mmCIF file of C-alpha atoms in Angstrom:
data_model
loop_
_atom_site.group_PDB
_atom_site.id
_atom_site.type_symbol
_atom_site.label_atom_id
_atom_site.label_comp_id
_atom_site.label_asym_id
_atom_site.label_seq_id
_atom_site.Cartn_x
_atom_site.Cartn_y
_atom_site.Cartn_z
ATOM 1 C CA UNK A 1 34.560 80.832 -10.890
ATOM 2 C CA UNK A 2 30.804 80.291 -11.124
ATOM 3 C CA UNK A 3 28.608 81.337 -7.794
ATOM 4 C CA UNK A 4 26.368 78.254 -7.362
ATOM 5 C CA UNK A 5 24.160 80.923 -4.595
ATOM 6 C CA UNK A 6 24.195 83.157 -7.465
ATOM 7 C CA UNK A 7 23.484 81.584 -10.383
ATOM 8 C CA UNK A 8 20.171 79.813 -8.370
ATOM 9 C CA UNK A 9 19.290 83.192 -7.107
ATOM 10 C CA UNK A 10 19.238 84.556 -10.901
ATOM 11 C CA UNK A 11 17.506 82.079 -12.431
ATOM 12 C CA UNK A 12 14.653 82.229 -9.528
ATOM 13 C CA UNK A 13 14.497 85.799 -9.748
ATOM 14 C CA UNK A 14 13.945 85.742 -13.862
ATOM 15 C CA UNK A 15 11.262 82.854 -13.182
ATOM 16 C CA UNK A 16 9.540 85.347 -10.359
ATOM 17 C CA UNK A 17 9.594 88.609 -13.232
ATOM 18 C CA UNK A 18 8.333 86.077 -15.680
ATOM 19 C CA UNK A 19 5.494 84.139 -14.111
ATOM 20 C CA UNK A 20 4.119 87.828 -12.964
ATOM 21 C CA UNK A 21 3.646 89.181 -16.656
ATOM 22 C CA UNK A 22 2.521 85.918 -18.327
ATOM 23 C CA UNK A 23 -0.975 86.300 -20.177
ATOM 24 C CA UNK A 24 -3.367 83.731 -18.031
ATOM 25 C CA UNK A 25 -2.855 80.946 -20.642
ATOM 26 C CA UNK A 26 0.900 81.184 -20.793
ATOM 27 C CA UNK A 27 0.500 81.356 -24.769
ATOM 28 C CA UNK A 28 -1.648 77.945 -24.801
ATOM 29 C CA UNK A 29 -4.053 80.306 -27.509
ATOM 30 C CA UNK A 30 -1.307 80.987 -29.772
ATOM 31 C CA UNK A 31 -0.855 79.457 -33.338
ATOM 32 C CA UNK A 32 2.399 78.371 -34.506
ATOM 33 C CA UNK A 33 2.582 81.027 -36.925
ATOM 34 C CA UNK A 34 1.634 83.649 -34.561
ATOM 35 C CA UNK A 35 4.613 82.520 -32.044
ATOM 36 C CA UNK A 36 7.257 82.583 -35.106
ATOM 37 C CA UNK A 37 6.157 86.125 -36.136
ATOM 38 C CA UNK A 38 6.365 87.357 -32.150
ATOM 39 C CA UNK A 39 9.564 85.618 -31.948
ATOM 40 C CA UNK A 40 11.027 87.050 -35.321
ATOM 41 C CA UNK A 41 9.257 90.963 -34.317
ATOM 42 C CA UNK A 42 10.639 90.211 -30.310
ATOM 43 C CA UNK A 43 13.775 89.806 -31.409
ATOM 44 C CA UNK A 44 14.379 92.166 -33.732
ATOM 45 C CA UNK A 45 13.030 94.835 -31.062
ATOM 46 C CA UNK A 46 15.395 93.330 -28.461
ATOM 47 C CA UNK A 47 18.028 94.179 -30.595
ATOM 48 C CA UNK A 48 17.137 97.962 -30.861
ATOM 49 C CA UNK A 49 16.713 97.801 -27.208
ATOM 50 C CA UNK A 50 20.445 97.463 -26.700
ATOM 51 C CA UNK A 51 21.417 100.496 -28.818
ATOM 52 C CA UNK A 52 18.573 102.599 -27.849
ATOM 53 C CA UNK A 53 18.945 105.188 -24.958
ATOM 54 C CA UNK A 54 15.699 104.605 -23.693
ATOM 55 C CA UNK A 55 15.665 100.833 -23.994
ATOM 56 C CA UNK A 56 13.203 98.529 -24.060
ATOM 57 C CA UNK A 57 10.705 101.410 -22.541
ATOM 58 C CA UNK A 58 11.979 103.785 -26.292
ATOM 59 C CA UNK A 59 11.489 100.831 -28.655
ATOM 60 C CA UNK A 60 7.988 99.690 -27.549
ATOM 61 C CA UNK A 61 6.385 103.153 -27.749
ATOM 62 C CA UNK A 62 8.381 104.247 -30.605
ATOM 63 C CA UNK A 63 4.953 104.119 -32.645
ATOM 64 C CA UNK A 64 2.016 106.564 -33.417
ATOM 65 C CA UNK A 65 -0.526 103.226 -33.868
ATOM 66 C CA UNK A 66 -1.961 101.967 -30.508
ATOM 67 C CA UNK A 67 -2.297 98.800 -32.873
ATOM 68 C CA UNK A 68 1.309 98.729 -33.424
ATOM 69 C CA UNK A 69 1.764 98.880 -29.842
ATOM 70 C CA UNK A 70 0.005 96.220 -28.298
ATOM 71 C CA UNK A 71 1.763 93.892 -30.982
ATOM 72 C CA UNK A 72 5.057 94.793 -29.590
ATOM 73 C CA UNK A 73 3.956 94.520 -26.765
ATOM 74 C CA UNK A 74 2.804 90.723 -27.006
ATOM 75 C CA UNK A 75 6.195 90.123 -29.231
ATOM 76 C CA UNK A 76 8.200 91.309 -26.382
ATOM 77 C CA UNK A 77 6.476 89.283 -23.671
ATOM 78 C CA UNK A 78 6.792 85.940 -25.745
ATOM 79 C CA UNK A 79 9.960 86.536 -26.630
ATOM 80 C CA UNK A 80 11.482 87.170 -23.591
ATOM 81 C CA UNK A 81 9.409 83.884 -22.374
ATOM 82 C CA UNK A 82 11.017 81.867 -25.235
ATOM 83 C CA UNK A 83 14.437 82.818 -25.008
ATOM 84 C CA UNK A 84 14.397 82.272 -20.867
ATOM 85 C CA UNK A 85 13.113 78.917 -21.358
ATOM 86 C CA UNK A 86 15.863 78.069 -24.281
ATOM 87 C CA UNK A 87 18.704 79.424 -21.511
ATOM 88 C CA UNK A 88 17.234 77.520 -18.779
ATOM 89 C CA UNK A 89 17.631 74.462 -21.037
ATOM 90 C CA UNK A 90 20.977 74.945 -22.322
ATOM 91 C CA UNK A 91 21.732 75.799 -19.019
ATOM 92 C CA UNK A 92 20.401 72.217 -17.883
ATOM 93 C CA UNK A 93 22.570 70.637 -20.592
ATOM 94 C CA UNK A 94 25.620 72.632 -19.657
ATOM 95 C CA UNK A 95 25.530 71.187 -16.147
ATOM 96 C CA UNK A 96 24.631 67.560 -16.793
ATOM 97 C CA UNK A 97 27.532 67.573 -18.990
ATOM 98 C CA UNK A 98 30.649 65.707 -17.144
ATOM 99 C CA UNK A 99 32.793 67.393 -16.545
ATOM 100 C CA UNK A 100 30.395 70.749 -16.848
ATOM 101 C CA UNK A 101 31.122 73.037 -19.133
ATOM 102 C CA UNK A 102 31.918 75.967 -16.990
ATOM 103 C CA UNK A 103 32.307 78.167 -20.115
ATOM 104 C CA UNK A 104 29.398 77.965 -21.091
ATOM 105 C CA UNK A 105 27.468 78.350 -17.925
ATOM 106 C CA UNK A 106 29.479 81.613 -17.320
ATOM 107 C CA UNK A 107 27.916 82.411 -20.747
ATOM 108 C CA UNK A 108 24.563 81.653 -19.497
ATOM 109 C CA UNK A 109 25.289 83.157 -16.604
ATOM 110 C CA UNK A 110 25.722 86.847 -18.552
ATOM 111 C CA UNK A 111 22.819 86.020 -20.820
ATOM 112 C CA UNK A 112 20.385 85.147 -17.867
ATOM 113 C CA UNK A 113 21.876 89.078 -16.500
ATOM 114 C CA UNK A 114 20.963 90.149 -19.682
ATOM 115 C CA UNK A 115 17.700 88.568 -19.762
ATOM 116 C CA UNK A 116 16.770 89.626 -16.119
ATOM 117 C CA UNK A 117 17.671 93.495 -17.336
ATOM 118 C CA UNK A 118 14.877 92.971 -20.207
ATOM 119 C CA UNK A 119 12.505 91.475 -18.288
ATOM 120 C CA UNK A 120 12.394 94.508 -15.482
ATOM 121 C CA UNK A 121 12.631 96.926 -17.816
ATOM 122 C CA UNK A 122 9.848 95.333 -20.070
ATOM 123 C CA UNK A 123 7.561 94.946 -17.145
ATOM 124 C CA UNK A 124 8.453 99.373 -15.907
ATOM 125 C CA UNK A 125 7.430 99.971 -19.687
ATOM 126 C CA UNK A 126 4.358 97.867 -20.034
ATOM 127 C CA UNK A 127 3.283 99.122 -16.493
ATOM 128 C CA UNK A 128 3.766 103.140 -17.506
ATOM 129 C CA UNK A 129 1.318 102.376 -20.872
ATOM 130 C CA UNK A 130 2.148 103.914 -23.886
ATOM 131 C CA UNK A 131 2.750 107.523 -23.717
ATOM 132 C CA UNK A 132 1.760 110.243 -26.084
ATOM 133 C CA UNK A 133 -1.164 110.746 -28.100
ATOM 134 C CA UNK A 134 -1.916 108.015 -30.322
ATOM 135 C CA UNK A 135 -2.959 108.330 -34.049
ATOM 136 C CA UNK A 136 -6.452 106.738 -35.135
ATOM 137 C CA UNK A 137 -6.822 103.800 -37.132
ATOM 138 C CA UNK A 138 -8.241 104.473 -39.839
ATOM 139 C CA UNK A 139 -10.822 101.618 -40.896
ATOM 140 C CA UNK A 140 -10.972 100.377 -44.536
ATOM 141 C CA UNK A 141 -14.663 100.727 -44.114
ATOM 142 C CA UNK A 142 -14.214 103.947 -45.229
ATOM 143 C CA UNK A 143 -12.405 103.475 -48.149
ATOM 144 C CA UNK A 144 -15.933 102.180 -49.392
ATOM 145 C CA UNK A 145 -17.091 106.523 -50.009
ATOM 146 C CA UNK A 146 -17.310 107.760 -53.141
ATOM 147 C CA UNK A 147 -16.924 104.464 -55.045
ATOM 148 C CA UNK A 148 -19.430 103.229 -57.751
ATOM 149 C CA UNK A 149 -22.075 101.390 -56.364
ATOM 150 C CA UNK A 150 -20.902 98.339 -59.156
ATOM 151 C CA UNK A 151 -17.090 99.029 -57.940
ATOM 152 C CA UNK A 152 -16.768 94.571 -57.314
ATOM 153 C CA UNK A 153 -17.764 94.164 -61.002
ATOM 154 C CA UNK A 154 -15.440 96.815 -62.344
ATOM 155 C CA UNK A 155 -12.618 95.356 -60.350
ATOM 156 C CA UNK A 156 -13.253 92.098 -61.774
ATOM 157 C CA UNK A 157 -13.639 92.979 -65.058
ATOM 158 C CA UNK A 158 -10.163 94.630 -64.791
ATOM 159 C CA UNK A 159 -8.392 91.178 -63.225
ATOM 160 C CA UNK A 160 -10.628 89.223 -65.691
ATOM 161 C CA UNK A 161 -7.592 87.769 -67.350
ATOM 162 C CA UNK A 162 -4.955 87.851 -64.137
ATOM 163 C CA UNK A 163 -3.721 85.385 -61.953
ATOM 164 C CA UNK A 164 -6.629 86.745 -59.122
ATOM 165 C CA UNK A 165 -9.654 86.881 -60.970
ATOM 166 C CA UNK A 166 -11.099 83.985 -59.077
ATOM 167 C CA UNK A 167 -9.387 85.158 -55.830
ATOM 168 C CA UNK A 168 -11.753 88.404 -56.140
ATOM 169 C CA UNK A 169 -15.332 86.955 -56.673
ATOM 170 C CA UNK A 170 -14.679 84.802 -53.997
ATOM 171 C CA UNK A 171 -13.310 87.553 -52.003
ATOM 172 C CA UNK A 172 -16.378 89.926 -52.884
ATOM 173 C CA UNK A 173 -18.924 87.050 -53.117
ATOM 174 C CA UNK A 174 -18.023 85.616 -49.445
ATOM 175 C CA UNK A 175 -16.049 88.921 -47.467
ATOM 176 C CA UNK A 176 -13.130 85.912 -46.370
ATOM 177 C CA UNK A 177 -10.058 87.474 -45.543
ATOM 178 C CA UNK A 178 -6.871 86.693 -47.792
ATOM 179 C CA UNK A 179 -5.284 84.805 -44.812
ATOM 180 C CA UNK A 180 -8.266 82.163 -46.328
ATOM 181 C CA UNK A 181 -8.244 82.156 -49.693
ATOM 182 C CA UNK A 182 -4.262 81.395 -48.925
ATOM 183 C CA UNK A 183 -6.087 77.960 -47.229
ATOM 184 C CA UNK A 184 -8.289 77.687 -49.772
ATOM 185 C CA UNK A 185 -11.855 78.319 -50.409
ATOM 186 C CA UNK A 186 -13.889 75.459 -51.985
ATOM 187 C CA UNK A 187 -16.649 76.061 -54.562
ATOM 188 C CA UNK A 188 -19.435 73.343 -54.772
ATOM 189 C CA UNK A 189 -22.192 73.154 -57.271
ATOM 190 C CA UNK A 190 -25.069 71.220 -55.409
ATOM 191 C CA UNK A 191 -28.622 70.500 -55.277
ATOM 192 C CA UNK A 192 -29.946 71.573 -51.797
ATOM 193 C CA UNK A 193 -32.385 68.419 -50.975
ATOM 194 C CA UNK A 194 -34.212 71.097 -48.681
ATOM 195 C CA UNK A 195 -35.534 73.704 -51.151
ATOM 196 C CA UNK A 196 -35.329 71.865 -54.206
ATOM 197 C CA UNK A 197 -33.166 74.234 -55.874
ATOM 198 C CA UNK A 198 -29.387 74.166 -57.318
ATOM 199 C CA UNK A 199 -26.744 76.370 -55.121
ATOM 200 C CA UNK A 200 -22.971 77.415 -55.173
ATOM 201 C CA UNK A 201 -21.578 77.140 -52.356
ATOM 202 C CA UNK A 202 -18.537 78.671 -50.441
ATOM 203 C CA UNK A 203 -16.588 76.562 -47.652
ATOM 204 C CA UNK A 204 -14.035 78.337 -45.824
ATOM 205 C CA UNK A 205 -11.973 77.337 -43.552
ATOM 206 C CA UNK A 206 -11.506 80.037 -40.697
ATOM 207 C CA UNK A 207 -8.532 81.911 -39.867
ATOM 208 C CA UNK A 208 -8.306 84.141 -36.538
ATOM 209 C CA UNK A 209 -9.795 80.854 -34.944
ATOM 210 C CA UNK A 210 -9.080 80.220 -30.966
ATOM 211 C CA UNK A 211 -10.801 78.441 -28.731
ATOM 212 C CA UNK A 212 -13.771 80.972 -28.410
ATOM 213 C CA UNK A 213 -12.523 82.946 -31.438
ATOM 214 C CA UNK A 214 -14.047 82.926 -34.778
ATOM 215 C CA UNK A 215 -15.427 79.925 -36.866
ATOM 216 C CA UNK A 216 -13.474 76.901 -37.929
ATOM 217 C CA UNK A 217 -15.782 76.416 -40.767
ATOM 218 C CA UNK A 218 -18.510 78.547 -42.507
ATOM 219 C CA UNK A 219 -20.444 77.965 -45.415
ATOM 220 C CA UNK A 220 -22.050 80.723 -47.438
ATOM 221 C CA UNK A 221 -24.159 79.892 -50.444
ATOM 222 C CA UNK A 222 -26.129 81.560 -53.431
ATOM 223 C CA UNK A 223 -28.915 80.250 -55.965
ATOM 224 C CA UNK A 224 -27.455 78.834 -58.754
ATOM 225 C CA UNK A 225 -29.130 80.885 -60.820
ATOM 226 C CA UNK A 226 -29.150 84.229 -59.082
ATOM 227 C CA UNK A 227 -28.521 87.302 -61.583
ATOM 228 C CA UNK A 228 -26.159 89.396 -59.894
ATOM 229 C CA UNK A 229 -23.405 89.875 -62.274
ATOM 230 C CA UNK A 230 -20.504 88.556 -59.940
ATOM 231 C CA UNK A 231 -22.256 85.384 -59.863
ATOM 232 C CA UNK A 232 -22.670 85.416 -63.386
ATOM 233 C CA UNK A 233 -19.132 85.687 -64.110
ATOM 234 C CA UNK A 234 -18.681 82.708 -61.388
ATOM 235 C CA UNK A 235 -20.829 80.217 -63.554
ATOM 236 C CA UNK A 236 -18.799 81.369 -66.625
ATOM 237 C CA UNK A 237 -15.357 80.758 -64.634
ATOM 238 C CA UNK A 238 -16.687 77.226 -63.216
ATOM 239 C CA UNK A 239 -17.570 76.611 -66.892
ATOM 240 C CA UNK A 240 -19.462 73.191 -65.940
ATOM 241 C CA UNK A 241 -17.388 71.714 -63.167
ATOM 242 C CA UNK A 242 -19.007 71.095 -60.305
ATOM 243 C CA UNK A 243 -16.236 72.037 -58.024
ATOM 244 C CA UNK A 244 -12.927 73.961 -57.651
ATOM 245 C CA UNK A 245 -10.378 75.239 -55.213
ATOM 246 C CA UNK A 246 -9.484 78.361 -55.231
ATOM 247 C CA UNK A 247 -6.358 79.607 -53.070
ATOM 248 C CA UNK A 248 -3.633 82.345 -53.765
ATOM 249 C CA UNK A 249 -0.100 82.162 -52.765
ATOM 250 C CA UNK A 250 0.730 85.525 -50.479
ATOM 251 C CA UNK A 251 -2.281 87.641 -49.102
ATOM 252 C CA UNK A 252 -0.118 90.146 -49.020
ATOM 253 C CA UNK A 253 0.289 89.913 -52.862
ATOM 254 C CA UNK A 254 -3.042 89.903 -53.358
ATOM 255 C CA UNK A 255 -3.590 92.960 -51.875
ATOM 256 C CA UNK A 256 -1.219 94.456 -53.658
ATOM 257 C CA UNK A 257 -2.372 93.642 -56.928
ATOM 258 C CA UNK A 258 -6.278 94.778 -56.186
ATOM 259 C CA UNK A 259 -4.335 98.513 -54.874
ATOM 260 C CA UNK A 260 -2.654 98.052 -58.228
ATOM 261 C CA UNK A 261 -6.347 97.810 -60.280
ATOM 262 C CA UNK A 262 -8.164 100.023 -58.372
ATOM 263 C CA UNK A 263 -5.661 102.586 -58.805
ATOM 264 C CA UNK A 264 -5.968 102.488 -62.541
ATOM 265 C CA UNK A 265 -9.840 101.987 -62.256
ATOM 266 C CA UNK A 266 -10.371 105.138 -60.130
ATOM 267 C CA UNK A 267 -6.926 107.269 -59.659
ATOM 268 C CA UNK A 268 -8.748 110.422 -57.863
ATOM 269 C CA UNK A 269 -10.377 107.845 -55.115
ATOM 270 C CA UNK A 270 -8.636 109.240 -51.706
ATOM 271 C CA UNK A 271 -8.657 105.868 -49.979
ATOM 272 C CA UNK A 272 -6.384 102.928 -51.190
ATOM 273 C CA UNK A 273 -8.274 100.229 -51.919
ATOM 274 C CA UNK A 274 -7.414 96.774 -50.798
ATOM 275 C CA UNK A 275 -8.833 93.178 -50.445
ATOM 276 C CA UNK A 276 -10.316 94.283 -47.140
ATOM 277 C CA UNK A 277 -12.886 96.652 -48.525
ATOM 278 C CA UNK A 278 -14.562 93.547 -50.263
ATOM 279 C CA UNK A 279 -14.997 92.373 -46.928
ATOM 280 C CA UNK A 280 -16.169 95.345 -45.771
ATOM 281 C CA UNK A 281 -18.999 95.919 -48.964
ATOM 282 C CA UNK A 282 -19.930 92.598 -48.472
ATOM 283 C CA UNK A 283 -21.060 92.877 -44.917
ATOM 284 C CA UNK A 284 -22.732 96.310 -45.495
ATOM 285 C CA UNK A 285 -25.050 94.288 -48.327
ATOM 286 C CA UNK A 286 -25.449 91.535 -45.131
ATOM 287 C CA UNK A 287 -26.218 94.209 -42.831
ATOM 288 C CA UNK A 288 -29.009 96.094 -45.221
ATOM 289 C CA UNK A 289 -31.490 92.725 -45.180
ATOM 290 C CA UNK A 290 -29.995 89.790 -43.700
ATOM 291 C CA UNK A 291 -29.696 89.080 -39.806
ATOM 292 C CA UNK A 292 -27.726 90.749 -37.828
ATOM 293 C CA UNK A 293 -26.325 86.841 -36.369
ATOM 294 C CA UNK A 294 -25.814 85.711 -40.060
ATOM 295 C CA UNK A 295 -23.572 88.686 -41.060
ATOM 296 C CA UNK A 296 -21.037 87.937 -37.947
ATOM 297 C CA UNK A 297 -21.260 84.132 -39.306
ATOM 298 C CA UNK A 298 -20.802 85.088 -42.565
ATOM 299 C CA UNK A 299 -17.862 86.930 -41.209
ATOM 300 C CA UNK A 300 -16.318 84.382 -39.563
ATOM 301 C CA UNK A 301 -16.954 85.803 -36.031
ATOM 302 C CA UNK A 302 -17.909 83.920 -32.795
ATOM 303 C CA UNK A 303 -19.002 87.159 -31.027
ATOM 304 C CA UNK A 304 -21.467 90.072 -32.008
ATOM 305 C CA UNK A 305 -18.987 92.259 -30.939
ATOM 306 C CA UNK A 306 -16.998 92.208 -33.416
ATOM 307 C CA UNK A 307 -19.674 93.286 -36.613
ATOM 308 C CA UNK A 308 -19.564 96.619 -36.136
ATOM 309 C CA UNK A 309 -16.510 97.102 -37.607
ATOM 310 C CA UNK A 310 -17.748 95.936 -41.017
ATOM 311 C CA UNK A 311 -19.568 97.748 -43.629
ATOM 312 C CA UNK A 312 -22.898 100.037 -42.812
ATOM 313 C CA UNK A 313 -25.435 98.744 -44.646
ATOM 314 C CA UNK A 314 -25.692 102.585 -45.935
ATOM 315 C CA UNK A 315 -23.126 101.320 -47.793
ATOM 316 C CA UNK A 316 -25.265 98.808 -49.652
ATOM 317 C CA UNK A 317 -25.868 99.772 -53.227
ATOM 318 C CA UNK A 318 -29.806 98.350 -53.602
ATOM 319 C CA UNK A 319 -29.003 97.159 -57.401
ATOM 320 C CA UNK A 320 -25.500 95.739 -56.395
ATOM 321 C CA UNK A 321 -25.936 94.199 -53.418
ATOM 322 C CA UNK A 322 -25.402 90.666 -52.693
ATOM 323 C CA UNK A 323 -27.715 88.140 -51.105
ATOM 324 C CA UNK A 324 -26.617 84.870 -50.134
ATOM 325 C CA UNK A 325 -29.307 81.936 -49.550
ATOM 326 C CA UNK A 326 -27.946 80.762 -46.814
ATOM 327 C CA UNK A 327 -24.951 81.124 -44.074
ATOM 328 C CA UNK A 328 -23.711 78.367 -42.147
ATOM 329 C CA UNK A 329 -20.860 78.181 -39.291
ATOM 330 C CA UNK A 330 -19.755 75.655 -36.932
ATOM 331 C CA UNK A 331 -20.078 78.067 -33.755
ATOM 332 C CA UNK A 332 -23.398 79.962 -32.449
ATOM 333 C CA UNK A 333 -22.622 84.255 -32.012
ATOM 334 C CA UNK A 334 -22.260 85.419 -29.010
ATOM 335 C CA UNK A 335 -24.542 87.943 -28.097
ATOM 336 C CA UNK A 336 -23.183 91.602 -26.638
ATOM 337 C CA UNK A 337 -22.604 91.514 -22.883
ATOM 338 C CA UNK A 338 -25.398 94.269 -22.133
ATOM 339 C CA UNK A 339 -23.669 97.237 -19.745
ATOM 340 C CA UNK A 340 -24.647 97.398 -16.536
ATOM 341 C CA UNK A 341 -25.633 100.855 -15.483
ATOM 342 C CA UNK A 342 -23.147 102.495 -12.760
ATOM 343 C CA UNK A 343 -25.695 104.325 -10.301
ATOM 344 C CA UNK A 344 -23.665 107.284 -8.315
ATOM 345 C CA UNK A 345 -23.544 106.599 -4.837
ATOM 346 C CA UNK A 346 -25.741 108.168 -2.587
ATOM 347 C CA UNK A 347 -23.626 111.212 -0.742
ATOM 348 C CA UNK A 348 -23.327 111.294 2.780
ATOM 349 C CA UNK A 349 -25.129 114.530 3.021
ATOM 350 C CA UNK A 350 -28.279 113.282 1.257
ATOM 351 C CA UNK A 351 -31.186 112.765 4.134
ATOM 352 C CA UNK A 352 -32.871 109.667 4.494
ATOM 353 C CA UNK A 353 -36.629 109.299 3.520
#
């Protein structure tokens, strides 16, 4: 027998827990991809919840990587928004249905308990932080130590005649991320009308783009007849054309395959090397002579913030390092928010003047 009182108070109280731990946007922000992958992590962590002693509170902090954490996190919060939306409309169905089907509103009915369970104990866990002490990230940019100051060129030569040799000068040429050169990165051959000179160009179209996040579009561009070897080897790949696309087909391949070369180029190096460190060399080159604005562009960033995490242009190599013509992106950088100083407040006991 199904408890019309009930099954009203239920659903309000799940709506109640729900509303109070939705992010301010109520996931307006997210991309389509980024929803499947929090669905696909949420539920796979739901499903550990069940068997775990400590529940949703053991699973989420089961993790030495505050990284790690916050993405579970965000994975659990969506997912538990998803799935009470998707019962509150099969619910709906159930009970426009005539006659209703009672068995599956009683089914509802235990799912919504379920659901209710999750949602309280998500909130206890997400209130309490994550406990322990948390391991550092370590940052990529310091994979960048002890390598050759030519280390792009050697890599190249070594894919030279793989399936990623173009997907590394562009990488080390332009510092996109793989998630990009998955889109595609288009190379143009063009007479600037401006200067009077011939340039390649870069477009890229931004990933990590929200609606005050990153750059939809950037352009980055060299002289056509600049020396450096990596653009050298460019004018020998476009071999005349005046254009081409190039894209891979996983990132995460990619990455794999440059670990693979650099391993065999330098087996003693202590840090793995992977397609971020050419994002990372490329803005320490940006950082040791071009503006500070024009390296977050380059980038891809909307906010100065977010540079210092790239490169030190102490690790520029003066004979290797790269310097782009010009940089180009849809969206002006944001400048730091500067800190405003906390004065102590004046005690009690101090006398007046």
């Amino acid at each position: 027998m199904i408890d019309a009182d009930e099954m009203v108070a239920l659903i309000e109280s799940c709506r109640r827990e729900m509303q109070a731990m939705l992010p301010a946007d109520e996931f307006a922000s997210l991309s389509s991809k980024t929803r499947q992958d929090y669905r696909q992590l949420g539920r796979t962590l739901l499903q550990r919840a069940r068997y775990a002693e400590g529940g949703v509170a053991e699973v989420m902090t089961a993790t030495l990587r505050p990284t790690t954490y916050y993405k579970r996190v965000a994975a659990f919060r969506y997912c538990l928004y998803a799935d009470l939306v998707g019962h509150l409309k099969s619910l709906h169905s159930a009970l426009s249905a005539r006659p209703a089907d009672r068995l599956q509103v009683m089914a509802i009915q235990a799912q919504l308990q379920q659901q209710r369970a999750f949602l309280r104990e998500f909130e206890t866990a997400r209130q309490s932080g994550s406990a322990g002490e948390r391991r550092k990230r370590a940052s990529k940019r310091q994979a960048l130590r002890g390598l050759p100051g030519d280390w792009r060129e050697q890599l190249y030569q070594r894919a030279a005649k793989g399936k990623y040799a173009d997907a590394i000068l562009v990488a080390a040429l332009t510092g996109c991320r793989p998630e990009e050169l998955r889109r595609g990165v288009l190379i143009r051959r063009v007479d600037n009308p401006r200067s009077g000179m011939s340039e390649i160009r870069f477009e890229i179209d931004g990933a990590k783009v929200k609606a005050h996040q990153g750059q939809p579009q950037r352009l980055i561009a060299y002289g056509a007849h600049d020396p450096h070897p990596l653009l050298e080897a460019l004018r020998i790949r476009l071999a005349g054309r005046r254009e081409l696309l190039v894209c891979i087909d996983s990132p995460v391949n990619f990455t794999v395959e440059i670990r693979r070369l650099a391993r065999h180029l330098w087996p003693k190096h202590k840090h793995a090397i992977t397609a971020y460190c050419l994002r990372h060399q490329w803005a320490a080159d940006l950082k040791r002579h071009a503006a500070a604005d024009s390296v977050s562009q380059g980038l891809g960033h909307a906010s100065a913030k977010t540079r210092r995490h790239y490169g030190q242009a102490n690790q520029a190599c003066s004979r290797h390092a790269l310097h782009p013509a010009a940089i180009e992106a849809e969206r002006s950088v944001r400048p730091v928010a500067a800190k405003v100083p906390r004065h102590r407040a004046a005690s009690s006991t101090e006398s007046k003047p």
